[in-house]
Amino acid sequence: MIGDFSPEDCDDYLARRLSRDDEPLIGDSIRAVITARSHGLPLHLDLCVHRFVEIRRTGRTPQPADFDHTFPALIARTLSDLTPDERHVLRSVALLDAFDAALAARAAGLTREAPVMRLLKRPFIRENPFALWPHHLHGVIRSTLRTADDQTDDRWAPGDWHRAAERAFTALGEQWTTSATPGRMLLVGCLRQGLRLARDHRLDLGWLTDAAWAYVDDSIWEPLAPPAPDEPAGTGVQTAAEALVELLSTLARRQHEHRQRTAERLTAVVDNGLLPAELTEMAVYYLAKAQRDLGRSEASREGMQRVADGGGRRAPAARRGLAHLARIAGDFPTALETARILGWEGRHHRVLGDLWWIQADMDRATAAYEAARSEAEQHGVAGERATVQAQLSFVTAFADPERADDELDLAQQLLSGLDLRATSLTTEIAALVRDAGTTSDLDARARLLRTEISVGGLASAEATLELGLAFHHAVRSADAALDAALSRLEELTRNGDYAYYTDIVCFMAGRPIPARPGPPARWLDGEEATRDRWRTLVTARRGGTR
């Protein structure tokens, strides 16, 4: 891991590694052979040291010929020193990134753990007592074990490796489903190892389907993609396991990629047709979300409707997506009607909060988001709780900047350890709205936010940012700056999505609504009442102090 040693470094390491009375235990001739064979690889030196110790324990004096081996040959010699049961366990755990005694025994197909416990005492088994699974093999040992010609009678054929992979895969699934203390760490650990086994050994998905749903339900998005296989089976995605790896890695990576890239990757997953129906539904749903973020509302609506009509696990979320699309189009009564039948699974309170703040009814929006946060806490969904809290900080930033300070602090706490780019951007926009009219640096902050939003391809966040900036200019009666913000909003909403944001800016500034193409927004209690509430927020900020 730290690079190659020079011959002098190798000799120095070997001389210092084992000593008695300040004299090296490993003699000059043995050190010279080990150094020559190691090519400076620290792991090779370490294995030779441990082999030196093992030979001495047998009562024999180590000789230079015992170490005159290349690294694969050294692994082969190490295998020959083990009992057949220990070799069986070692090969089995070579398929795993990490393991404990129980997992090692199950992967080896053993009903007893004695061979495992003996193997764990061997020097090539590394230990991290604080890890989920405390034991692991060095990566180079793992890869070499697959090809080392150890000349033992029990060396494995390809079929043996495949059956061991099936056992290890099954054992991981059992650990996840039967654990007395299940949690996110165990889920993610089992998924990472299970995805790699299923992909590299072309296994059926089995328990991975339910685990994948458990992973996405929390909206935390830890990285999942396993390393590339040592021996790629071919080009492109060819199996269901490979498709699932691509799906889940895309969902996690979308927090760090432009939504266009997310849409392209998810489209490929859907089009290849390798996933079972319920996982295809997952891909279609998140593709529809990406399309919505990109401003492709019609394509998003088709995907959401497909998932909603299917009645599967994401149907409630898809119906929420349809409510969002109705809101984006300015059809607020339809969005409200849909929100009232969504229930917790469709995140009904959050959808209502999203509707009420647009009407400038910040009290009802706040109450809705508070109810949504309570439900998220009751159900233990960390990602939803953080998302709702970010929205709560956003709406309080308009009406109560002092409270918004506290809500933003809590939002940052809830986002700690989560990977939610859009939600993090919401908090940054909320901080800008909180400071509207009271500081001179908002334009500079907005420029930085525009860049960040553009990198992510989040059209909705870009429009919301311009709305927040327009609020600032309206409070300061900065007509020229307000005109510029309004012009940017008109350009951003040219396709009809969020077109009513330009109406809201006019409400804030006490201006008439200019003619624009497309149907007018259907305000929930009429245009004049909505206009008055937005204008009141502006005048209240002018008269207030921070």
Coordinates of C-alpha atoms in Angstrom, one line a residue:
M1 CA 0.0 0.0 0.0
I2 CA 3.0 2.4 0.5
G3 CA 4.9 1.5 -2.7
D4 CA 8.0 -0.5 -3.5
F5 CA 11.0 -0.8 -1.1
S6 CA 14.6 -0.4 -2.3
P7 CA 16.8 -3.5 -1.7
E8 CA 18.4 -1.6 1.3
D9 CA 15.0 -0.9 2.8
C10 CA 13.9 -4.5 2.3
D11 CA 17.0 -5.8 4.1
D12 CA 16.7 -3.2 6.9
Y13 CA 13.0 -4.1 7.4
L14 CA 13.7 -7.9 7.6
A15 CA 16.6 -7.3 10.0
R16 CA 14.5 -5.2 12.3
R17 CA 11.3 -7.1 12.1
L18 CA 12.5 -10.1 14.1
S19 CA 15.4 -9.9 16.6
R20 CA 16.8 -11.4 19.8
D21 CA 19.2 -9.5 22.0
D22 CA 19.3 -6.8 19.3
E23 CA 20.5 -9.3 16.7
P24 CA 18.4 -10.2 13.6
L25 CA 16.8 -13.6 13.7
I26 CA 16.6 -13.7 10.0
G27 CA 20.1 -14.3 8.7
D28 CA 21.9 -12.5 5.9
S29 CA 21.5 -15.3 3.3
I30 CA 17.8 -15.6 3.9
R31 CA 17.3 -11.9 3.9
A32 CA 19.1 -11.7 0.5
V33 CA 16.8 -14.3 -1.0
I34 CA 13.6 -12.7 0.3
T35 CA 14.8 -9.3 -0.9
A36 CA 15.6 -10.5 -4.4
R37 CA 12.2 -12.3 -4.7
S38 CA 10.1 -9.5 -3.2
H39 CA 10.8 -6.9 -5.9
G40 CA 10.3 -4.4 -3.1
L41 CA 6.7 -5.5 -2.3
P42 CA 6.1 -4.9 1.4
L43 CA 3.4 -7.6 1.5
H44 CA 5.8 -10.2 0.2
L45 CA 8.3 -9.3 3.0
D46 CA 5.6 -9.5 5.6
L47 CA 4.4 -13.0 4.4
C48 CA 8.0 -14.2 4.4
V49 CA 8.5 -13.0 8.0
H50 CA 5.4 -14.9 9.1
R51 CA 6.5 -18.0 7.2
F52 CA 9.9 -17.8 8.9
V53 CA 8.1 -17.8 12.3
E54 CA 5.8 -20.7 11.3
I55 CA 8.8 -22.9 10.2
R56 CA 10.6 -22.2 13.5
R57 CA 7.5 -23.3 15.4
T58 CA 7.7 -26.7 13.8
G59 CA 11.2 -27.1 15.3
R60 CA 12.9 -26.8 11.9
T61 CA 15.6 -24.2 11.1
P62 CA 14.5 -22.0 8.2
Q63 CA 16.7 -22.2 5.1
P64 CA 17.2 -19.8 2.1
A65 CA 15.4 -22.4 -0.2
D66 CA 12.2 -22.0 1.9
F67 CA 11.9 -18.4 0.6
D68 CA 13.2 -18.8 -2.9
H69 CA 9.7 -18.3 -4.4
T70 CA 7.8 -15.7 -6.4
F71 CA 4.8 -14.2 -4.7
P72 CA 2.2 -16.6 -6.2
A73 CA 4.6 -19.5 -5.3
L74 CA 4.9 -18.1 -1.8
I75 CA 1.1 -18.2 -1.5
A76 CA 1.1 -21.7 -2.8
R77 CA 3.7 -22.8 -0.2
T78 CA 1.7 -21.0 2.5
L79 CA -1.4 -23.1 1.4
S80 CA 0.6 -26.3 1.6
D81 CA 1.4 -25.5 5.2
L82 CA -2.3 -25.5 6.1
T83 CA -4.6 -28.4 7.0
P84 CA -7.2 -29.3 4.3
D85 CA -10.0 -27.7 6.4
E86 CA -8.0 -24.6 6.8
R87 CA -7.3 -24.4 3.1
H88 CA -11.0 -24.9 2.4
V89 CA -11.9 -22.0 4.7
L90 CA -9.1 -19.7 3.3
R91 CA -10.3 -20.2 -0.2
S92 CA -13.9 -19.5 0.8
V93 CA -13.1 -16.3 2.7
A94 CA -11.0 -15.1 -0.3
L95 CA -14.4 -14.4 -1.9
L96 CA -15.3 -11.9 0.9
D97 CA -14.1 -8.4 1.5
A98 CA -14.4 -9.0 5.3
F99 CA -15.8 -11.7 7.5
D100 CA -16.4 -13.0 11.0
A101 CA -16.1 -16.6 12.2
A102 CA -19.7 -17.4 11.6
L103 CA -19.7 -16.0 8.1
A104 CA -16.5 -17.8 7.3
A105 CA -17.9 -21.1 8.4
R106 CA -21.1 -20.6 6.4
A107 CA -19.2 -19.6 3.3
A108 CA -17.1 -22.8 3.7
G109 CA -20.2 -24.9 4.2
L110 CA -18.9 -26.1 7.6
T111 CA -21.1 -27.0 10.6
R112 CA -18.3 -26.3 13.0
E113 CA -16.0 -23.3 13.5
A114 CA -12.9 -25.0 14.8
P115 CA -11.0 -24.8 11.4
V116 CA -12.0 -21.2 11.2
M117 CA -10.7 -20.4 14.6
R118 CA -7.4 -22.0 13.8
L119 CA -7.1 -20.1 10.5
L120 CA -7.8 -16.8 12.3
K121 CA -4.6 -17.3 14.2
R122 CA -2.6 -17.4 11.0
P123 CA -0.5 -14.3 10.3
F124 CA -2.1 -13.6 6.9
I125 CA -5.5 -12.9 8.4
R126 CA -5.7 -9.3 9.3
E127 CA -8.0 -8.0 12.0
N128 CA -9.9 -4.7 12.7
P129 CA -11.9 -5.2 15.9
F130 CA -14.0 -2.1 15.2
A131 CA -15.2 -3.2 11.8
L132 CA -18.6 -4.7 11.0
W133 CA -16.8 -7.9 10.2
P134 CA -13.4 -7.9 12.0
H135 CA -11.3 -10.2 9.7
H136 CA -10.0 -9.8 6.1
L137 CA -7.4 -10.9 3.7
H138 CA -5.0 -8.5 1.9
G139 CA -6.3 -7.9 -1.6
V140 CA -3.2 -9.2 -3.3
I141 CA -3.5 -12.5 -1.3
R142 CA -7.2 -12.8 -2.3
S143 CA -6.5 -12.4 -6.0
T144 CA -3.4 -14.6 -5.9
L145 CA -5.3 -17.4 -4.2
R146 CA -7.5 -17.8 -7.2
T147 CA -4.5 -18.6 -9.5
A148 CA -1.8 -20.0 -7.2
D149 CA -0.7 -23.4 -8.3
D150 CA -0.4 -25.0 -4.9
Q151 CA -0.2 -28.6 -6.1
T152 CA -2.5 -29.8 -3.3
D153 CA -4.9 -32.6 -3.9
D154 CA -7.9 -30.4 -2.8
R155 CA -7.2 -27.4 -5.0
W156 CA -10.4 -25.9 -6.5
A157 CA -11.8 -26.1 -9.9
P158 CA -14.1 -23.3 -11.3
G159 CA -17.2 -25.1 -10.1
D160 CA -15.8 -25.1 -6.6
W161 CA -15.3 -21.4 -6.6
H162 CA -18.9 -20.9 -7.9
R163 CA -20.4 -23.1 -5.2
A164 CA -18.4 -21.3 -2.6
A165 CA -19.7 -17.9 -3.9
E166 CA -23.2 -19.2 -3.7
R167 CA -22.7 -20.2 -0.1
A168 CA -21.1 -16.9 0.8
F169 CA -23.9 -15.0 -0.9
T170 CA -26.6 -17.0 0.9
A171 CA -24.8 -16.5 4.3
L172 CA -24.6 -12.7 3.8
G173 CA -28.4 -12.7 3.0
E174 CA -29.1 -14.7 6.2
Q175 CA -27.0 -12.4 8.3
W176 CA -29.0 -9.4 7.0
T177 CA -32.4 -11.0 7.3
T178 CA -32.0 -12.7 10.7
S179 CA -29.7 -10.3 12.6
A180 CA -31.0 -9.5 16.1
T181 CA -29.6 -6.0 15.7
P182 CA -30.2 -5.0 12.0
G183 CA -29.2 -1.6 10.9
R184 CA -28.1 0.5 8.1
M185 CA -24.4 -0.5 8.5
L186 CA -25.2 -4.2 8.2
L187 CA -27.5 -3.6 5.2
V188 CA -24.9 -1.6 3.3
G189 CA -22.2 -4.1 4.2
C190 CA -24.2 -7.0 3.1
L191 CA -25.2 -5.2 -0.1
R192 CA -21.7 -4.3 -1.0
Q193 CA -20.4 -7.8 -0.6
G194 CA -23.5 -9.4 -2.1
L195 CA -23.5 -7.3 -5.2
R196 CA -19.9 -8.1 -5.9
L197 CA -20.5 -11.9 -5.5
A198 CA -23.6 -11.9 -7.6
R199 CA -22.0 -9.8 -10.3
D200 CA -18.7 -11.7 -10.5
H201 CA -20.2 -15.2 -10.3
R202 CA -23.4 -14.6 -12.2
L203 CA -25.7 -15.5 -9.3
D204 CA -29.5 -14.9 -9.1
L205 CA -30.5 -11.8 -7.3
G206 CA -32.2 -13.5 -4.4
W207 CA -32.2 -11.4 -1.3
L208 CA -30.6 -8.5 -3.1
T209 CA -34.0 -7.4 -4.4
D210 CA -35.4 -6.7 -0.9
A211 CA -32.0 -5.3 0.3
A212 CA -32.0 -2.9 -2.7
W213 CA -35.4 -1.6 -1.7
A214 CA -34.3 -1.2 1.9
Y215 CA -31.3 0.8 0.7
V216 CA -33.3 3.3 -1.4
D217 CA -36.1 3.7 1.2
D218 CA -33.9 5.6 3.6
S219 CA -32.6 8.1 1.0
I220 CA -29.1 8.2 2.5
W221 CA -27.2 7.0 -0.6
E222 CA -23.9 5.6 0.6
P223 CA -21.6 4.5 -2.2
L224 CA -22.3 0.9 -3.2
A225 CA -20.5 0.1 -6.4
P226 CA -18.0 -2.7 -5.9
P227 CA -14.6 -2.6 -7.5
A228 CA -14.4 -3.7 -11.1
P229 CA -14.1 -7.5 -11.4
D230 CA -10.6 -9.0 -11.8
E231 CA -11.7 -10.8 -14.9
P232 CA -14.5 -8.9 -16.7
A233 CA -17.0 -11.3 -18.2
G234 CA -17.5 -9.1 -21.3
T235 CA -18.3 -5.6 -22.4
G236 CA -21.5 -3.8 -21.1
V237 CA -24.1 -5.0 -18.7
Q238 CA -25.1 -8.6 -19.4
T239 CA -26.7 -10.0 -16.2
A240 CA -29.4 -8.9 -13.7
A241 CA -26.7 -8.6 -11.1
E242 CA -24.6 -6.2 -13.3
A243 CA -27.8 -4.2 -14.0
L244 CA -28.6 -3.9 -10.3
V245 CA -25.0 -2.8 -9.6
E246 CA -25.4 -0.1 -12.3
L247 CA -28.8 1.0 -11.0
L248 CA -27.8 1.4 -7.3
S249 CA -24.5 3.0 -8.2
T250 CA -26.3 5.5 -10.4
L251 CA -28.7 6.4 -7.7
A252 CA -25.9 7.0 -5.3
R253 CA -23.7 8.9 -7.9
R254 CA -26.6 11.2 -8.9
Q255 CA -25.8 13.3 -5.8
H256 CA -22.5 14.1 -7.5
E257 CA -23.3 14.0 -11.3
H258 CA -25.3 16.2 -13.6
R259 CA -28.9 14.9 -13.8
Q260 CA -28.4 14.4 -17.6
R261 CA -25.8 11.7 -16.8
T262 CA -28.2 10.1 -14.3
A263 CA -30.9 10.1 -16.9
E264 CA -28.7 8.5 -19.5
R265 CA -27.5 5.7 -17.1
L266 CA -31.0 4.9 -15.9
T267 CA -32.4 4.9 -19.4
A268 CA -29.7 2.3 -20.3
V269 CA -30.7 0.2 -17.3
V270 CA -34.4 0.3 -18.2
D271 CA -33.7 -0.4 -21.9
N272 CA -31.5 -3.5 -21.3
G273 CA -34.5 -5.3 -19.8
L274 CA -32.3 -7.5 -17.5
L275 CA -33.9 -6.5 -14.1
P276 CA -37.1 -8.1 -12.8
A277 CA -40.3 -6.0 -12.9
E278 CA -40.1 -4.6 -9.4
L279 CA -36.6 -3.4 -9.8
T280 CA -37.3 -2.0 -13.3
E281 CA -40.1 0.0 -11.6
M282 CA -37.4 1.4 -9.3
A283 CA -35.3 2.5 -12.3
V284 CA -38.3 4.0 -14.1
Y285 CA -39.3 6.0 -11.0
Y286 CA -35.9 7.5 -10.5
L287 CA -35.5 8.1 -14.2
A288 CA -38.8 10.1 -14.1
K289 CA -37.4 12.1 -11.1
A290 CA -34.2 12.9 -13.1
Q291 CA -36.3 14.0 -16.0
R292 CA -38.4 16.3 -13.8
D293 CA -35.2 17.8 -12.4
L294 CA -34.0 18.4 -16.0
G295 CA -37.3 20.2 -16.9
R296 CA -38.6 17.3 -19.1
S297 CA -42.0 17.2 -17.4
E298 CA -43.9 15.3 -20.1
A299 CA -41.4 12.4 -20.1
S300 CA -41.4 12.5 -16.3
R301 CA -45.2 12.4 -16.2
E302 CA -45.2 9.3 -18.5
G303 CA -42.8 7.5 -16.2
M304 CA -44.6 8.4 -13.0
Q305 CA -47.9 7.3 -14.5
R306 CA -46.4 4.0 -15.5
V307 CA -45.1 3.3 -12.0
A308 CA -48.4 4.5 -10.4
D309 CA -50.5 2.3 -12.6
G310 CA -48.3 -0.7 -11.8
G311 CA -49.3 -0.6 -8.2
G312 CA -45.9 -1.7 -7.0
R313 CA -43.7 -0.5 -4.1
R314 CA -43.0 2.9 -5.7
A315 CA -46.6 3.5 -6.7
P316 CA -47.3 5.9 -3.8
A317 CA -44.1 7.8 -4.5
A318 CA -45.1 8.0 -8.2
R319 CA -48.5 9.4 -7.3
R320 CA -46.6 12.0 -5.2
G321 CA -44.5 12.7 -8.3
L322 CA -47.7 13.3 -10.3
A323 CA -48.8 15.8 -7.6
H324 CA -45.4 17.5 -7.9
L325 CA -45.8 17.7 -11.7
A326 CA -49.3 19.2 -11.3
R327 CA -47.8 21.8 -8.9
I328 CA -44.9 22.6 -11.3
A329 CA -47.5 23.2 -14.1
G330 CA -49.5 25.6 -11.8
D331 CA -52.4 23.2 -11.5
F332 CA -52.6 23.6 -7.7
P333 CA -56.2 22.3 -7.2
T334 CA -55.2 19.0 -8.8
A335 CA -52.0 18.8 -6.8
L336 CA -54.0 19.4 -3.6
E337 CA -56.6 16.8 -4.4
T338 CA -53.9 14.2 -5.1
A339 CA -52.0 15.2 -1.9
R340 CA -54.9 14.5 0.3
I341 CA -55.0 10.8 -0.7
L342 CA -51.3 10.1 -0.6
G343 CA -50.9 9.0 3.0
W344 CA -47.5 8.6 4.7
E345 CA -46.1 6.4 1.9
G346 CA -46.7 9.2 -0.6
R347 CA -45.3 11.8 1.9
H348 CA -48.7 13.7 2.0
H349 CA -47.7 16.4 4.5
R350 CA -44.5 17.3 2.5
V351 CA -46.6 17.6 -0.7
L352 CA -49.0 19.9 1.2
G353 CA -46.2 22.0 2.5
D354 CA -44.8 22.4 -1.0
L355 CA -48.2 23.7 -2.1
W356 CA -48.9 26.1 0.7
W357 CA -45.7 28.0 0.6
I358 CA -46.3 28.8 -3.1
Q359 CA -49.6 30.4 -2.0
A360 CA -47.5 32.4 0.5
D361 CA -49.5 30.7 3.3
M362 CA -46.4 30.1 5.4
D363 CA -48.2 29.2 8.5
R364 CA -50.0 26.3 6.9
A365 CA -46.8 25.3 5.0
T366 CA -44.9 25.3 8.3
A367 CA -47.5 23.2 10.0
A368 CA -47.4 20.7 7.1
Y369 CA -43.7 20.4 7.2
E370 CA -43.7 19.9 11.0
A371 CA -46.2 17.1 10.6
A372 CA -44.1 15.6 7.8
R373 CA -40.9 15.7 10.0
S374 CA -42.8 14.0 12.9
E375 CA -43.9 11.2 10.6
A376 CA -40.4 10.8 9.2
E377 CA -39.1 10.5 12.8
Q378 CA -41.7 8.0 13.7
H379 CA -40.8 5.8 10.7
G380 CA -37.1 6.3 11.2
V381 CA -36.4 7.6 7.7
A382 CA -33.4 9.9 8.0
G383 CA -33.3 11.2 4.4
E384 CA -37.0 12.2 4.5
R385 CA -36.5 13.9 7.9
A386 CA -33.6 16.0 6.5
T387 CA -35.4 16.9 3.3
V388 CA -38.5 18.1 5.2
Q389 CA -36.4 20.1 7.7
A390 CA -34.6 21.8 4.8
Q391 CA -38.0 22.8 3.4
L392 CA -39.1 24.0 6.8
S393 CA -36.1 26.2 7.0
F394 CA -36.9 27.6 3.6
V395 CA -40.5 28.6 4.4
T396 CA -39.6 30.1 7.8
A397 CA -36.8 32.1 6.1
F398 CA -39.5 34.1 4.3
A399 CA -41.7 34.8 7.3
D400 CA -39.5 34.5 10.4
P401 CA -35.8 35.0 9.8
E402 CA -35.0 34.6 13.5
R403 CA -36.7 31.1 13.6
A404 CA -35.0 30.3 10.3
D405 CA -31.6 30.4 12.1
D406 CA -32.7 27.6 14.4
E407 CA -34.3 25.6 11.6
L408 CA -31.2 25.9 9.4
D409 CA -29.0 24.7 12.3
L410 CA -31.2 21.6 12.7
A411 CA -31.3 21.0 9.0
Q412 CA -27.5 21.0 8.9
Q413 CA -27.4 18.5 11.8
L414 CA -29.9 16.2 10.1
L415 CA -27.9 16.4 6.9
S416 CA -24.7 15.3 8.6
G417 CA -23.6 11.9 7.2
L418 CA -26.2 12.0 4.4
D419 CA -25.5 12.6 0.7
L420 CA -28.5 14.7 -0.5
R421 CA -27.3 17.3 -2.9
A422 CA -30.7 18.9 -3.8
T423 CA -31.6 19.1 -0.1
S424 CA -28.3 20.8 0.8
L425 CA -28.9 23.3 -1.9
T426 CA -32.4 24.0 -0.4
T427 CA -30.7 25.0 2.8
E428 CA -28.3 27.3 1.0
I429 CA -31.2 29.0 -0.8
A430 CA -33.0 29.2 2.6
A431 CA -30.0 31.0 4.1
L432 CA -30.1 33.5 1.2
V433 CA -33.9 34.1 1.7
R434 CA -33.3 34.5 5.5
D435 CA -30.8 37.3 4.8
A436 CA -32.9 39.0 2.0
G437 CA -33.0 42.8 2.3
T438 CA -30.4 42.9 5.1
T439 CA -27.1 42.3 3.4
S440 CA -25.2 43.4 0.3
D441 CA -23.5 40.2 -0.6
L442 CA -26.6 38.2 -1.8
D443 CA -25.8 38.7 -5.5
A444 CA -22.3 37.2 -5.0
R445 CA -23.7 34.3 -3.0
A446 CA -26.3 33.7 -5.7
R447 CA -23.7 33.5 -8.4
L448 CA -21.8 30.8 -6.5
L449 CA -25.1 28.9 -6.0
R450 CA -26.0 29.2 -9.7
T451 CA -22.7 27.4 -10.6
E452 CA -23.3 24.7 -8.0
I453 CA -26.9 24.1 -9.2
S454 CA -25.8 24.1 -12.9
V455 CA -23.2 21.4 -12.2
G456 CA -26.0 19.2 -10.8
G457 CA -28.5 19.9 -13.6
L458 CA -31.2 20.9 -11.1
A459 CA -33.6 23.2 -13.0
S460 CA -36.1 23.5 -10.1
A461 CA -33.4 24.6 -7.7
E462 CA -32.2 27.2 -10.2
A463 CA -35.7 28.7 -10.5
T464 CA -36.2 28.7 -6.7
L465 CA -32.9 30.5 -6.3
E466 CA -34.0 33.3 -8.7
L467 CA -37.3 33.5 -6.8
G468 CA -35.4 34.0 -3.5
L469 CA -33.1 36.6 -5.1
A470 CA -36.1 38.4 -6.5
F471 CA -37.5 38.6 -2.9
H472 CA -34.3 40.3 -1.8
H473 CA -34.6 42.9 -4.6
A474 CA -38.3 43.5 -3.9
V475 CA -37.5 44.1 -0.2
R476 CA -34.8 46.6 -1.2
S477 CA -37.0 48.2 -4.0
A478 CA -34.1 47.6 -6.4
D479 CA -36.2 47.8 -9.6
A480 CA -33.3 47.2 -12.0
A481 CA -32.0 44.2 -10.2
L482 CA -35.6 42.9 -9.8
D483 CA -36.1 43.3 -13.6
A484 CA -32.9 41.3 -14.2
A485 CA -34.1 38.5 -11.8
L486 CA -37.5 38.5 -13.5
S487 CA -35.9 38.2 -16.9
R488 CA -33.8 35.2 -15.8
L489 CA -36.9 33.6 -14.3
E490 CA -38.8 34.1 -17.6
E491 CA -36.0 32.4 -19.5
L492 CA -35.8 29.5 -17.0
T493 CA -39.6 28.9 -17.1
R494 CA -40.0 29.3 -20.8
N495 CA -41.1 25.6 -21.1
G496 CA -44.0 26.3 -18.8
D497 CA -42.6 24.6 -15.7
Y498 CA -42.7 27.0 -12.7
A499 CA -44.0 29.7 -14.9
Y500 CA -46.0 31.0 -12.0
Y501 CA -42.8 32.1 -10.3
T502 CA -42.8 35.1 -12.5
D503 CA -46.3 35.8 -11.2
I504 CA -45.0 35.6 -7.6
V505 CA -42.3 38.1 -8.3
C506 CA -44.9 40.5 -9.6
F507 CA -46.9 39.9 -6.5
M508 CA -43.9 40.7 -4.3
A509 CA -43.2 43.9 -6.2
G510 CA -46.8 45.0 -6.5
R511 CA -46.7 44.8 -10.3
P512 CA -49.3 43.6 -12.7
I513 CA -48.8 40.1 -14.2
P514 CA -47.4 40.4 -17.7
A515 CA -49.0 38.3 -20.5
R516 CA -47.2 34.9 -21.0
P517 CA -48.0 31.9 -23.0
G518 CA -49.7 28.8 -21.5
P519 CA -52.6 28.5 -19.1
P520 CA -52.6 30.8 -16.0
A521 CA -51.8 29.4 -12.6
R522 CA -54.8 28.1 -10.6
W523 CA -54.3 29.7 -7.2
L524 CA -56.0 27.8 -4.4
D525 CA -57.9 30.8 -3.0
G526 CA -57.6 33.2 -5.9
E527 CA -55.0 35.5 -7.3
E528 CA -55.7 38.6 -5.2
A529 CA -55.4 36.8 -1.9
T530 CA -52.2 35.2 -2.9
R531 CA -50.9 38.5 -4.2
D532 CA -51.7 40.2 -0.9
R533 CA -49.8 37.5 1.1
W534 CA -46.7 37.7 -1.0
R535 CA -46.7 41.5 -0.9
T536 CA -47.2 41.4 2.9
L537 CA -44.1 39.2 3.3
V538 CA -42.1 41.9 1.5
T539 CA -43.4 44.8 3.4
A540 CA -43.0 43.0 6.7
R541 CA -39.3 42.3 5.9
R542 CA -38.8 46.0 5.1
G543 CA -40.1 47.0 8.5
G544 CA -38.4 44.2 10.4
T545 CA -34.8 43.9 11.7
R546 CA -32.5 41.0 12.1

